[in-house]
PDB file of C-alpha atoms in Angstrom:
ATOM      1  CA  MET A1379      27.263  18.992 -47.853  1.00  0.00           C
ATOM      2  CA  SER A1380      28.129  18.341 -51.145  1.00  0.00           C
ATOM      3  CA  TRP A1381      30.711  15.481 -52.001  1.00  0.00           C
ATOM      4  CA  THR A1382      33.426  15.339 -54.515  1.00  0.00           C
ATOM      5  CA  LEU A1383      34.506  11.907 -56.491  1.00  0.00           C
ATOM      6  CA  LYS A1384      37.339  11.683 -58.669  1.00  0.00           C
ATOM      7  CA  ILE A1385      35.597   9.774 -61.154  1.00  0.00           C
ATOM      8  CA  ASN A1386      38.511   8.625 -63.844  1.00  0.00           C
ATOM      9  CA  GLY A1387      40.949  11.089 -63.151  1.00  0.00           C
ATOM     10  CA  ILE A1388      38.239  14.127 -63.187  1.00  0.00           C
ATOM     11  CA  PRO A1389      36.633  15.320 -60.193  1.00  0.00           C
ATOM     12  CA  GLN A1390      32.552  15.354 -59.987  1.00  0.00           C
ATOM     13  CA  THR A1391      30.776  17.245 -57.308  1.00  0.00           C
ATOM     14  CA  PHE A1392      27.196  15.444 -56.208  1.00  0.00           C
ATOM     15  CA  GLU A1393      24.906  17.247 -54.276  1.00  0.00           C
ATOM     16  CA  PRO A1394      23.533  15.750 -51.206  1.00  0.00           C
ATOM     17  CA  SER A1395      20.189  15.015 -53.040  1.00  0.00           C
ATOM     18  CA  GLU A1396      22.239  13.101 -55.494  1.00  0.00           C
ATOM     19  CA  GLN A1397      25.167  11.514 -53.513  1.00  0.00           C
ATOM     20  CA  PRO A1398      25.271   7.669 -54.784  1.00  0.00           C
ATOM     21  CA  ALA A1399      25.233   5.528 -52.006  1.00  0.00           C
ATOM     22  CA  ALA A1400      26.661   2.448 -53.580  1.00  0.00           C
ATOM     23  CA  LEU A1401      29.095   1.827 -56.294  1.00  0.00           C
ATOM     24  CA  ALA A1402      26.086   0.510 -58.057  1.00  0.00           C
ATOM     25  CA  ASP A1403      24.012   3.755 -57.529  1.00  0.00           C
ATOM     26  CA  LEU A1404      26.983   5.889 -59.449  1.00  0.00           C
ATOM     27  CA  LEU A1405      27.065   3.822 -62.221  1.00  0.00           C
ATOM     28  CA  LYS A1406      23.251   3.662 -62.525  1.00  0.00           C
ATOM     29  CA  HIS A1407      24.002   7.442 -62.268  1.00  0.00           C
ATOM     30  CA  LEU A1408      26.398   7.493 -64.933  1.00  0.00           C
ATOM     31  CA  GLN A1409      24.104   5.232 -67.414  1.00  0.00           C
ATOM     32  CA  ILE A1410      27.082   2.706 -67.623  1.00  0.00           C
ATOM     33  CA  ASP A1411      26.440  -1.017 -67.851  1.00  0.00           C
ATOM     34  CA  GLN A1412      27.418  -2.778 -64.963  1.00  0.00           C
ATOM     35  CA  ALA A1413      27.881  -5.666 -66.853  1.00  0.00           C
ATOM     36  CA  ALA A1414      31.131  -4.204 -69.104  1.00  0.00           C
ATOM     37  CA  VAL A1415      32.681  -2.747 -66.241  1.00  0.00           C
ATOM     38  CA  VAL A1416      35.593  -3.503 -63.567  1.00  0.00           C
ATOM     39  CA  ALA A1417      36.357  -0.831 -60.677  1.00  0.00           C
ATOM     40  CA  GLU A1418      38.584   0.176 -58.474  1.00  0.00           C
ATOM     41  CA  VAL A1419      38.095   2.484 -55.400  1.00  0.00           C
ATOM     42  CA  ASP A1420      40.753   4.296 -54.100  1.00  0.00           C
ATOM     43  CA  GLY A1421      43.446   1.852 -55.880  1.00  0.00           C
ATOM     44  CA  GLN A1422      41.617  -1.626 -54.139  1.00  0.00           C
ATOM     45  CA  ILE A1423      39.888  -3.681 -56.953  1.00  0.00           C
ATOM     46  CA  VAL A1424      36.239  -4.069 -56.879  1.00  0.00           C
ATOM     47  CA  PRO A1425      34.664  -7.449 -57.736  1.00  0.00           C
ATOM     48  CA  ARG A1426      31.151  -6.828 -59.681  1.00  0.00           C
ATOM     49  CA  ALA A1427      29.239  -8.893 -57.112  1.00  0.00           C
ATOM     50  CA  ASP A1428      30.785  -6.590 -54.886  1.00  0.00           C
ATOM     51  CA  PHE A1429      28.823  -3.253 -56.520  1.00  0.00           C
ATOM     52  CA  GLU A1430      25.476  -3.129 -54.845  1.00  0.00           C
ATOM     53  CA  LYS A1431      27.192  -3.303 -51.483  1.00  0.00           C
ATOM     54  CA  THR A1432      30.418  -1.170 -51.898  1.00  0.00           C
ATOM     55  CA  LEU A1433      29.275   2.153 -50.218  1.00  0.00           C
ATOM     56  CA  LEU A1434      31.149   4.863 -51.336  1.00  0.00           C
ATOM     57  CA  GLN A1435      32.135   8.664 -49.255  1.00  0.00           C
ATOM     58  CA  ASP A1436      33.502  11.599 -49.792  1.00  0.00           C
ATOM     59  CA  GLY A1437      36.978  12.414 -51.554  1.00  0.00           C
ATOM     60  CA  GLN A1438      37.364   8.854 -52.985  1.00  0.00           C
ATOM     61  CA  SER A1439      38.948   8.385 -56.439  1.00  0.00           C
ATOM     62  CA  ILE A1440      37.453   5.767 -58.387  1.00  0.00           C
ATOM     63  CA  GLU A1441      38.357   4.332 -61.799  1.00  0.00           C
ATOM     64  CA  LEU A1442      36.111   2.449 -64.191  1.00  0.00           C
ATOM     65  CA  ILE A1443      37.790   0.237 -67.018  1.00  0.00           C
ATOM     66  CA  ARG A1444      36.287  -1.678 -69.570  1.00  0.00           C
ATOM     67  CA  PHE A1445      37.848  -3.788 -72.274  1.00  0.00           C
ATOM     68  CA  VAL A1446      38.181  -2.398 -76.117  1.00  0.00           C
ATOM     69  CA  GLY A1447      40.151  -3.406 -78.893  1.00  0.00           C
ATOM     70  CA  GLY A1448      43.703  -4.286 -78.827  1.00  0.00           C
ATOM     71  CA  GLY A1449      46.497  -6.051 -80.289  1.00  0.00           C
TER      72      GLY A1449
ATOM     73  CA  MET B 221      48.092 -30.046 -88.803  1.00  0.00           C
ATOM     74  CA  ASP B 222      49.238 -30.370 -85.520  1.00  0.00           C
ATOM     75  CA  LEU B 223      47.084 -29.047 -82.365  1.00  0.00           C
ATOM     76  CA  LEU B 224      48.694 -26.100 -80.787  1.00  0.00           C
ATOM     77  CA  VAL B 225      48.668 -26.155 -77.185  1.00  0.00           C
ATOM     78  CA  ILE B 226      48.947 -23.737 -74.667  1.00  0.00           C
ATOM     79  CA  ALA B 227      48.504 -24.002 -70.809  1.00  0.00           C
ATOM     80  CA  GLY B 228      46.419 -27.473 -71.501  1.00  0.00           C
ATOM     81  CA  LYS B 229      44.210 -25.709 -73.676  1.00  0.00           C
ATOM     82  CA  SER B 230      43.967 -26.800 -77.607  1.00  0.00           C
ATOM     83  CA  PHE B 231      43.604 -24.866 -80.932  1.00  0.00           C
ATOM     84  CA  ARG B 232      43.420 -25.567 -84.075  1.00  0.00           C
ATOM     85  CA  SER B 233      44.214 -22.050 -85.656  1.00  0.00           C
ATOM     86  CA  ARG B 234      47.496 -20.866 -85.465  1.00  0.00           C
ATOM     87  CA  LEU B 235      46.408 -17.506 -85.702  1.00  0.00           C
ATOM     88  CA  PHE B 236      46.057 -14.963 -83.111  1.00  0.00           C
ATOM     89  CA  VAL B 237      43.891 -11.777 -84.219  1.00  0.00           C
ATOM     90  CA  GLY B 238      43.854  -8.479 -82.198  1.00  0.00           C
ATOM     91  CA  THR B 239      40.875  -6.380 -81.911  1.00  0.00           C
ATOM     92  CA  GLY B 240      42.349  -2.992 -82.182  1.00  0.00           C
ATOM     93  CA  LYS B 241      42.215  -0.488 -85.045  1.00  0.00           C
ATOM     94  CA  PHE B 242      39.329  -1.452 -87.055  1.00  0.00           C
ATOM     95  CA  ALA B 243      37.112   0.395 -88.332  1.00  0.00           C
ATOM     96  CA  SER B 244      33.722  -0.998 -86.525  1.00  0.00           C
ATOM     97  CA  ALA B 245      32.692  -3.588 -84.626  1.00  0.00           C
ATOM     98  CA  THR B 246      31.189  -5.007 -87.751  1.00  0.00           C
ATOM     99  CA  VAL B 247      34.035  -5.268 -89.696  1.00  0.00           C
ATOM    100  CA  MET B 248      35.767  -6.469 -86.552  1.00  0.00           C
ATOM    101  CA  ALA B 249      33.543  -9.736 -86.074  1.00  0.00           C
ATOM    102  CA  ALA B 250      33.504 -10.354 -89.601  1.00  0.00           C
ATOM    103  CA  ALA B 251      37.334 -10.235 -89.961  1.00  0.00           C
ATOM    104  CA  ILE B 252      37.401 -12.605 -86.666  1.00  0.00           C
ATOM    105  CA  ASP B 253      35.267 -15.145 -88.266  1.00  0.00           C
ATOM    106  CA  ALA B 254      37.086 -15.112 -91.220  1.00  0.00           C
ATOM    107  CA  SER B 255      40.422 -15.277 -90.084  1.00  0.00           C
ATOM    108  CA  GLY B 256      39.393 -19.247 -88.394  1.00  0.00           C
ATOM    109  CA  THR B 257      41.226 -17.680 -85.096  1.00  0.00           C
ATOM    110  CA  GLU B 258      40.373 -19.300 -81.489  1.00  0.00           C
ATOM    111  CA  MET B 259      41.954 -16.851 -79.925  1.00  0.00           C
ATOM    112  CA  VAL B 260      41.615 -12.503 -79.956  1.00  0.00           C
ATOM    113  CA  THR B 261      43.466  -9.913 -77.812  1.00  0.00           C
ATOM    114  CA  VAL B 262      41.614  -7.347 -75.990  1.00  0.00           C
ATOM    115  CA  ALA B 263      43.094  -4.087 -74.162  1.00  0.00           C
ATOM    116  CA  LEU B 264      41.540  -2.391 -70.787  1.00  0.00           C
ATOM    117  CA  ARG B 265      40.632   1.287 -71.261  1.00  0.00           C
ATOM    118  CA  ARG B 266      38.986   4.162 -68.693  1.00  0.00           C
ATOM    119  CA  VAL B 267      35.163   3.913 -69.663  1.00  0.00           C
ATOM    120  CA  ASP B 268      34.406   7.168 -71.345  1.00  0.00           C
ATOM    121  CA  ILE B 269      31.642   8.778 -69.035  1.00  0.00           C
ATOM    122  CA  HIS B 270      30.709  10.965 -71.672  1.00  0.00           C
ATOM    123  CA  ASN B 271      29.965   7.557 -74.085  1.00  0.00           C
ATOM    124  CA  PRO B 272      29.346   5.102 -71.691  1.00  0.00           C
ATOM    125  CA  CYS B 273      27.751   2.600 -74.419  1.00  0.00           C
ATOM    126  CA  ASP B 274      30.493   2.389 -76.554  1.00  0.00           C
ATOM    127  CA  ASN B 275      30.867  -1.438 -75.655  1.00  0.00           C
ATOM    128  CA  MET B 276      32.969  -2.676 -78.997  1.00  0.00           C
ATOM    129  CA  LEU B 277      33.728  -5.986 -77.290  1.00  0.00           C
ATOM    130  CA  SER B 278      29.826  -6.961 -77.301  1.00  0.00           C
ATOM    131  CA  ALA B 279      30.716  -7.798 -80.931  1.00  0.00           C
ATOM    132  CA  ILE B 280      32.568 -10.702 -80.064  1.00  0.00           C
ATOM    133  CA  ASP B 281      31.205 -14.331 -79.524  1.00  0.00           C
ATOM    134  CA  ARG B 282      33.192 -15.469 -76.277  1.00  0.00           C
ATOM    135  CA  THR B 283      32.299 -18.727 -76.643  1.00  0.00           C
ATOM    136  CA  ARG B 284      34.189 -19.601 -79.700  1.00  0.00           C
ATOM    137  CA  TYR B 285      37.099 -17.369 -79.111  1.00  0.00           C
ATOM    138  CA  GLN B 286      39.485 -17.257 -76.329  1.00  0.00           C
ATOM    139  CA  LEU B 287      39.822 -13.850 -74.794  1.00  0.00           C
ATOM    140  CA  LEU B 288      43.492 -12.391 -74.121  1.00  0.00           C
ATOM    141  CA  PRO B 289      43.435  -9.309 -72.879  1.00  0.00           C
ATOM    142  CA  ASN B 290      46.627  -7.187 -72.825  1.00  0.00           C
ATOM    143  CA  THR B 291      48.521  -4.744 -70.503  1.00  0.00           C
ATOM    144  CA  SER B 292      49.369  -2.279 -73.408  1.00  0.00           C
ATOM    145  CA  GLY B 293      49.646   0.558 -71.870  1.00  0.00           C
ATOM    146  CA  ALA B 294      52.065  -0.527 -69.055  1.00  0.00           C
ATOM    147  CA  ARG B 295      54.845   1.786 -68.851  1.00  0.00           C
ATOM    148  CA  ASP B 296      56.755  -0.685 -65.364  1.00  0.00           C
ATOM    149  CA  ALA B 297      56.221  -3.833 -64.136  1.00  0.00           C
ATOM    150  CA  ALA B 298      53.418  -2.620 -61.445  1.00  0.00           C
ATOM    151  CA  GLU B 299      50.919  -1.166 -63.810  1.00  0.00           C
ATOM    152  CA  ALA B 300      50.682  -4.129 -65.951  1.00  0.00           C
ATOM    153  CA  VAL B 301      50.099  -6.294 -62.631  1.00  0.00           C
ATOM    154  CA  ARG B 302      47.370  -4.173 -62.276  1.00  0.00           C
ATOM    155  CA  LEU B 303      45.862  -4.333 -65.584  1.00  0.00           C
ATOM    156  CA  ALA B 304      46.394  -8.015 -65.300  1.00  0.00           C
ATOM    157  CA  ARG B 305      44.157  -8.074 -62.475  1.00  0.00           C
ATOM    158  CA  LEU B 306      41.963  -5.718 -63.268  1.00  0.00           C
ATOM    159  CA  ALA B 307      41.254  -8.105 -66.664  1.00  0.00           C
ATOM    160  CA  ARG B 308      40.602 -10.771 -64.479  1.00  0.00           C
ATOM    161  CA  ALA B 309      38.150  -9.013 -61.995  1.00  0.00           C
ATOM    162  CA  ALA B 310      35.937  -7.806 -65.404  1.00  0.00           C
ATOM    163  CA  SER B 311      35.881 -11.097 -67.219  1.00  0.00           C
ATOM    164  CA  GLY B 312      37.126 -13.947 -65.168  1.00  0.00           C
ATOM    165  CA  ILE B 313      39.806 -14.549 -67.593  1.00  0.00           C
ATOM    166  CA  HIS B 314      43.347 -15.614 -66.187  1.00  0.00           C
ATOM    167  CA  TRP B 315      44.798 -15.361 -69.430  1.00  0.00           C
ATOM    168  CA  VAL B 316      47.166 -12.265 -70.048  1.00  0.00           C
ATOM    169  CA  LYS B 317      49.297 -10.814 -72.791  1.00  0.00           C
ATOM    170  CA  LEU B 318      51.790  -9.201 -70.895  1.00  0.00           C
ATOM    171  CA  GLU B 319      53.297  -5.930 -72.455  1.00  0.00           C
ATOM    172  CA  VAL B 320      55.497  -3.311 -70.618  1.00  0.00           C
ATOM    173  CA  THR B 321      56.467  -0.264 -73.000  1.00  0.00           C
ATOM    174  CA  PRO B 322      57.592   2.598 -71.373  1.00  0.00           C
ATOM    175  CA  ASP B 323      58.951   3.956 -75.415  1.00  0.00           C
ATOM    176  CA  PRO B 324      55.796   5.580 -76.331  1.00  0.00           C
ATOM    177  CA  TYR B 325      57.877   5.918 -79.466  1.00  0.00           C
ATOM    178  CA  TYR B 326      58.745   2.459 -80.381  1.00  0.00           C
ATOM    179  CA  LEU B 327      56.771   0.727 -78.226  1.00  0.00           C
ATOM    180  CA  LEU B 328      59.574  -1.987 -77.633  1.00  0.00           C
ATOM    181  CA  PRO B 329      59.103  -3.949 -74.697  1.00  0.00           C
ATOM    182  CA  ASP B 330      61.008  -3.599 -71.427  1.00  0.00           C
ATOM    183  CA  GLY B 331      62.653  -6.851 -70.864  1.00  0.00           C
ATOM    184  CA  THR B 332      63.467  -6.417 -66.991  1.00  0.00           C
ATOM    185  CA  GLU B 333      60.167  -4.705 -65.762  1.00  0.00           C
ATOM    186  CA  THR B 334      58.040  -7.463 -68.184  1.00  0.00           C
ATOM    187  CA  LEU B 335      60.087 -10.258 -66.534  1.00  0.00           C
ATOM    188  CA  LYS B 336      59.442  -9.147 -63.109  1.00  0.00           C
ATOM    189  CA  ALA B 337      55.785  -8.795 -63.403  1.00  0.00           C
ATOM    190  CA  ALA B 338      55.601 -12.048 -64.929  1.00  0.00           C
ATOM    191  CA  GLU B 339      57.038 -13.750 -61.251  1.00  0.00           C
ATOM    192  CA  ILE B 340      54.144 -12.006 -59.754  1.00  0.00           C
ATOM    193  CA  LEU B 341      51.566 -12.933 -62.142  1.00  0.00           C
ATOM    194  CA  VAL B 342      52.615 -16.888 -62.918  1.00  0.00           C
ATOM    195  CA  LYS B 343      52.522 -16.695 -58.763  1.00  0.00           C
ATOM    196  CA  GLU B 344      48.967 -15.667 -58.479  1.00  0.00           C
ATOM    197  CA  GLY B 345      47.791 -18.352 -61.151  1.00  0.00           C
ATOM    198  CA  PHE B 346      48.088 -16.156 -64.302  1.00  0.00           C
ATOM    199  CA  VAL B 347      48.551 -18.262 -67.745  1.00  0.00           C
ATOM    200  CA  VAL B 348      51.046 -15.684 -68.528  1.00  0.00           C
ATOM    201  CA  LEU B 349      52.116 -14.794 -72.764  1.00  0.00           C
ATOM    202  CA  PRO B 350      54.488 -12.238 -72.579  1.00  0.00           C
ATOM    203  CA  TYR B 351      55.604 -10.011 -75.468  1.00  0.00           C
ATOM    204  CA  ILE B 352      59.079  -9.501 -75.914  1.00  0.00           C
ATOM    205  CA  HIS B 353      62.240  -8.442 -77.680  1.00  0.00           C
ATOM    206  CA  ALA B 354      63.407 -11.244 -79.813  1.00  0.00           C
ATOM    207  CA  ASP B 355      66.029 -12.144 -77.214  1.00  0.00           C
ATOM    208  CA  PRO B 356      66.716 -16.006 -76.612  1.00  0.00           C
ATOM    209  CA  ILE B 357      68.118 -15.431 -73.018  1.00  0.00           C
ATOM    210  CA  LEU B 358      65.323 -13.146 -71.603  1.00  0.00           C
ATOM    211  CA  ALA B 359      63.004 -16.404 -73.933  1.00  0.00           C
ATOM    212  CA  LYS B 360      65.055 -18.546 -71.325  1.00  0.00           C
ATOM    213  CA  ARG B 361      64.125 -17.155 -68.435  1.00  0.00           C
ATOM    214  CA  LEU B 362      60.551 -16.689 -68.691  1.00  0.00           C
ATOM    215  CA  GLN B 363      59.955 -19.691 -69.505  1.00  0.00           C
ATOM    216  CA  GLU B 364      62.024 -21.168 -66.691  1.00  0.00           C
ATOM    217  CA  ILE B 365      59.662 -19.361 -64.487  1.00  0.00           C
ATOM    218  CA  GLY B 366      56.259 -20.605 -65.804  1.00  0.00           C
ATOM    219  CA  CYS B 367      55.382 -18.090 -68.435  1.00  0.00           C
ATOM    220  CA  ALA B 368      52.946 -20.312 -71.052  1.00  0.00           C
ATOM    221  CA  THR B 369      54.549 -19.048 -74.222  1.00  0.00           C
ATOM    222  CA  VAL B 370      56.977 -16.784 -75.377  1.00  0.00           C
ATOM    223  CA  MET B 371      56.097 -13.628 -77.758  1.00  0.00           C
ATOM    224  CA  PRO B 372      59.013 -12.501 -79.851  1.00  0.00           C
ATOM    225  CA  LEU B 373      58.235  -9.717 -81.541  1.00  0.00           C
ATOM    226  CA  ALA B 374      58.786  -9.408 -86.058  1.00  0.00           C
ATOM    227  CA  SER B 375      59.666  -5.484 -85.971  1.00  0.00           C
ATOM    228  CA  PRO B 376      58.122  -2.988 -83.836  1.00  0.00           C
ATOM    229  CA  ILE B 377      53.922  -2.885 -83.137  1.00  0.00           C
ATOM    230  CA  GLY B 378      51.928  -1.698 -86.268  1.00  0.00           C
ATOM    231  CA  SER B 379      54.997  -0.804 -88.414  1.00  0.00           C
ATOM    232  CA  ASN B 380      54.657  -3.689 -90.873  1.00  0.00           C
ATOM    233  CA  GLN B 381      57.966  -4.530 -91.550  1.00  0.00           C
ATOM    234  CA  GLY B 382      57.992  -7.925 -91.323  1.00  0.00           C
ATOM    235  CA  MET B 383      60.613 -10.478 -89.782  1.00  0.00           C
ATOM    236  CA  ARG B 384      63.333  -8.203 -89.271  1.00  0.00           C
ATOM    237  CA  THR B 385      64.619 -10.259 -86.188  1.00  0.00           C
ATOM    238  CA  LYS B 386      64.347 -13.169 -87.757  1.00  0.00           C
ATOM    239  CA  ASP B 387      67.855 -15.039 -86.814  1.00  0.00           C
ATOM    240  CA  SER B 388      67.371 -14.195 -82.580  1.00  0.00           C
ATOM    241  CA  ILE B 389      63.553 -15.366 -83.391  1.00  0.00           C
ATOM    242  CA  ALA B 390      64.955 -18.626 -85.193  1.00  0.00           C
ATOM    243  CA  ILE B 391      67.210 -19.336 -81.742  1.00  0.00           C
ATOM    244  CA  ILE B 392      64.633 -18.550 -80.157  1.00  0.00           C
ATOM    245  CA  ILE B 393      62.585 -21.266 -81.939  1.00  0.00           C
ATOM    246  CA  GLU B 394      65.238 -23.835 -81.649  1.00  0.00           C
ATOM    247  CA  GLN B 395      65.640 -23.307 -77.828  1.00  0.00           C
ATOM    248  CA  ALA B 396      62.219 -23.046 -76.478  1.00  0.00           C
ATOM    249  CA  THR B 397      59.710 -25.521 -74.917  1.00  0.00           C
ATOM    250  CA  VAL B 398      57.026 -23.500 -74.510  1.00  0.00           C
ATOM    251  CA  PRO B 399      55.243 -21.962 -77.919  1.00  0.00           C
ATOM    252  CA  VAL B 400      56.869 -19.181 -79.604  1.00  0.00           C
ATOM    253  CA  VAL B 401      54.368 -17.055 -80.616  1.00  0.00           C
ATOM    254  CA  VAL B 402      55.550 -14.155 -83.134  1.00  0.00           C
ATOM    255  CA  ASP B 403      54.019 -11.160 -82.880  1.00  0.00           C
ATOM    256  CA  ALA B 404      54.059  -7.614 -83.674  1.00  0.00           C
ATOM    257  CA  GLY B 405      55.210  -5.909 -86.867  1.00  0.00           C
ATOM    258  CA  LEU B 406      53.810  -8.786 -89.379  1.00  0.00           C
ATOM    259  CA  GLY B 407      52.610  -6.758 -92.364  1.00  0.00           C
ATOM    260  CA  ALA B 408      51.651  -8.970 -94.882  1.00  0.00           C
ATOM    261  CA  PRO B 409      50.829 -13.365 -95.031  1.00  0.00           C
ATOM    262  CA  SER B 410      53.939 -13.721 -96.610  1.00  0.00           C
ATOM    263  CA  HIS B 411      55.720 -12.450 -93.061  1.00  0.00           C
ATOM    264  CA  ALA B 412      53.252 -14.579 -91.679  1.00  0.00           C
ATOM    265  CA  ALA B 413      54.485 -17.682 -93.586  1.00  0.00           C
ATOM    266  CA  GLU B 414      57.806 -17.062 -93.324  1.00  0.00           C
ATOM    267  CA  ALA B 415      57.334 -17.386 -89.200  1.00  0.00           C
ATOM    268  CA  MET B 416      55.493 -20.395 -89.262  1.00  0.00           C
ATOM    269  CA  GLU B 417      57.765 -21.820 -92.032  1.00  0.00           C
ATOM    270  CA  MET B 418      60.605 -21.809 -89.784  1.00  0.00           C
ATOM    271  CA  GLY B 419      58.755 -23.269 -86.864  1.00  0.00           C
ATOM    272  CA  ALA B 420      57.181 -20.442 -85.011  1.00  0.00           C
ATOM    273  CA  ASP B 421      53.912 -22.052 -82.990  1.00  0.00           C
ATOM    274  CA  ALA B 422      51.462 -19.460 -83.844  1.00  0.00           C
ATOM    275  CA  VAL B 423      51.259 -15.534 -85.074  1.00  0.00           C
ATOM    276  CA  LEU B 424      49.395 -12.539 -83.862  1.00  0.00           C
ATOM    277  CA  VAL B 425      48.469 -10.025 -86.387  1.00  0.00           C
ATOM    278  CA  ASN B 426      46.312  -6.850 -85.492  1.00  0.00           C
ATOM    279  CA  THR B 427      47.321  -3.920 -88.004  1.00  0.00           C
ATOM    280  CA  ALA B 428      47.480  -5.849 -91.027  1.00  0.00           C
ATOM    281  CA  ILE B 429      44.638  -7.072 -90.654  1.00  0.00           C
ATOM    282  CA  ALA B 430      42.594  -4.390 -89.413  1.00  0.00           C
ATOM    283  CA  THR B 431      43.845  -1.309 -91.589  1.00  0.00           C
ATOM    284  CA  ALA B 432      43.869  -3.129 -94.809  1.00  0.00           C
ATOM    285  CA  ALA B 433      41.505  -1.565 -97.578  1.00  0.00           C
ATOM    286  CA  ASP B 434      39.328  -4.817 -97.046  1.00  0.00           C
ATOM    287  CA  PRO B 435      39.953  -6.224 -93.496  1.00  0.00           C
ATOM    288  CA  VAL B 436      38.169  -9.437 -94.221  1.00  0.00           C
ATOM    289  CA  ARG B 437      39.446 -10.813 -96.642  1.00  0.00           C
ATOM    290  CA  MET B 438      42.627  -9.770 -95.892  1.00  0.00           C
ATOM    291  CA  ALA B 439      41.994 -11.708 -92.512  1.00  0.00           C
ATOM    292  CA  ALA B 440      41.051 -15.205 -95.022  1.00  0.00           C
ATOM    293  CA  ALA B 441      44.568 -14.249 -96.823  1.00  0.00           C
ATOM    294  CA  PHE B 442      46.237 -14.648 -93.351  1.00  0.00           C
ATOM    295  CA  LYS B 443      44.802 -17.526 -92.410  1.00  0.00           C
ATOM    296  CA  GLN B 444      45.832 -19.272 -95.686  1.00  0.00           C
ATOM    297  CA  ALA B 445      49.411 -17.781 -95.233  1.00  0.00           C
ATOM    298  CA  VAL B 446      49.501 -19.278 -91.729  1.00  0.00           C
ATOM    299  CA  GLU B 447      48.095 -23.041 -92.615  1.00  0.00           C
ATOM    300  CA  ALA B 448      50.589 -22.661 -95.791  1.00  0.00           C
ATOM    301  CA  GLY B 449      53.571 -22.217 -93.676  1.00  0.00           C
ATOM    302  CA  ARG B 450      52.791 -24.545 -90.883  1.00  0.00           C
ATOM    303  CA  LEU B 451      52.036 -26.992 -93.531  1.00  0.00           C
ATOM    304  CA  ALA B 452      55.362 -26.527 -94.849  1.00  0.00           C
ATOM    305  CA  TYR B 453      57.087 -26.669 -91.436  1.00  0.00           C
ATOM    306  CA  GLU B 454      55.102 -29.849 -90.994  1.00  0.00           C
ATOM    307  CA  ALA B 455      56.297 -31.330 -94.102  1.00  0.00           C
ATOM    308  CA  GLY B 456      60.128 -30.065 -93.951  1.00  0.00           C
ATOM    309  CA  LEU B 457      62.096 -27.693 -96.013  1.00  0.00           C
ATOM    310  CA  PRO B 458      64.542 -28.863 -97.736  1.00  0.00           C
ATOM    311  CA  PRO B 459      67.945 -27.631 -97.330  1.00  0.00           C
ATOM    312  CA  LYS B 460      69.453 -24.490 -99.145  1.00  0.00           C
ATOM    313  CA  SER B 461      72.644 -24.737-101.871  1.00  0.00           C
ATOM    314  CA  THR B 462      74.626 -22.197-103.233  1.00  0.00           C
ATOM    315  CA  THR B 463      74.899 -23.453-106.303  1.00  0.00           C
ATOM    316  CA  ALA B 464      71.970 -25.065-108.249  1.00  0.00           C
ATOM    317  CA  GLN B 465      71.224 -28.651-108.226  1.00  0.00           C
ATOM    318  CA  ALA B 466      69.095 -29.938-110.794  1.00  0.00           C
ATOM    319  CA  SER B 467      65.696 -31.044-111.045  1.00  0.00           C
ATOM    320  CA  SER B 468      65.951 -32.420-114.522  1.00  0.00           C
ATOM    321  CA  PRO B 469      68.197 -35.065-115.172  1.00  0.00           C
ATOM    322  CA  LEU B 470      71.289 -34.226-116.926  1.00  0.00           C
ATOM    323  CA  THR B 471      71.432 -37.332-119.647  1.00  0.00           C
ATOM    324  CA  GLY B 472      74.360 -36.865-122.185  1.00  0.00           C
ATOM    325  CA  PHE B 473      72.543 -37.896-125.210  1.00  0.00           C
ATOM    326  CA  LEU B 474      73.149 -34.495-127.031  1.00  0.00           C
ATOM    327  CA  ARG B 475      76.389 -34.364-126.506  1.00  0.00           C
ATOM    328  CA  ASN B 476      79.656 -36.585-126.265  1.00  0.00           C
ATOM    329  CA  GLU B 477      81.204 -36.171-122.737  1.00  0.00           C
TER     330      GLU B 477
END
């Protein structure tokens, strides 16, 4: 069964073969450098140290945030 | 010049620099260097999934500068608190420039929501630097609940209009027991000098540097202006008078008077 994860507000479908087990796998799949981001899964902040052990499930909403220039 | 102390941390430079609107990371890094600043603000945004390698902030040397994450984009207290917590999780930094700006047209800060968010964040151990309208009563309230500074605006963010709230900022400076950082709207080095001459403890500048024809030279100009203004304040400006006060002696030998 395919999964849908809402990533930064946009639903993305993952076929069984490509479903990320943990948050760290998702970041790898998206080619995002872990050191540069902070994540929320269903509104809960996930510290970077927990990216490997945070397991994902179908239907979750994931926010990936980083620092940018600002005043 | 005196050191600026915020929440127990000393700063030699009284110029804080924002990192938005720069044409490139290289120009930003050079401008920050030229400004002499020790505190730079940053914002949080969603990662662009289609351009995940865009990491402008890798150009900032975190051993040289205190990073000050802001809560820009927050429209109420809950959003601001969420952004502050995310910033802390992302960086380990518990300093936050608290800004709550529900109106996208003038980007004026919501004092009620700012106070609400500040109360929560101070309790959670954040060093809170709130961006506010130049409202002396609100400044006092924020100071009383434990904010590390108050940051009244000179004029709307990015407007380059200078010290339009000067009279109210003077009252805030007179009454404050925490550092007063004049933020937003300073469009020229003379505006920054004006704030510093009045006794502001620091100023925060972004747009005027980042969007100048030569941001690096403009950063250097702001550095000098902030230093000159502070030095003048410490030296003690003489009082103003409505009539002339002769600088040369008016000896009477030219005429029999």
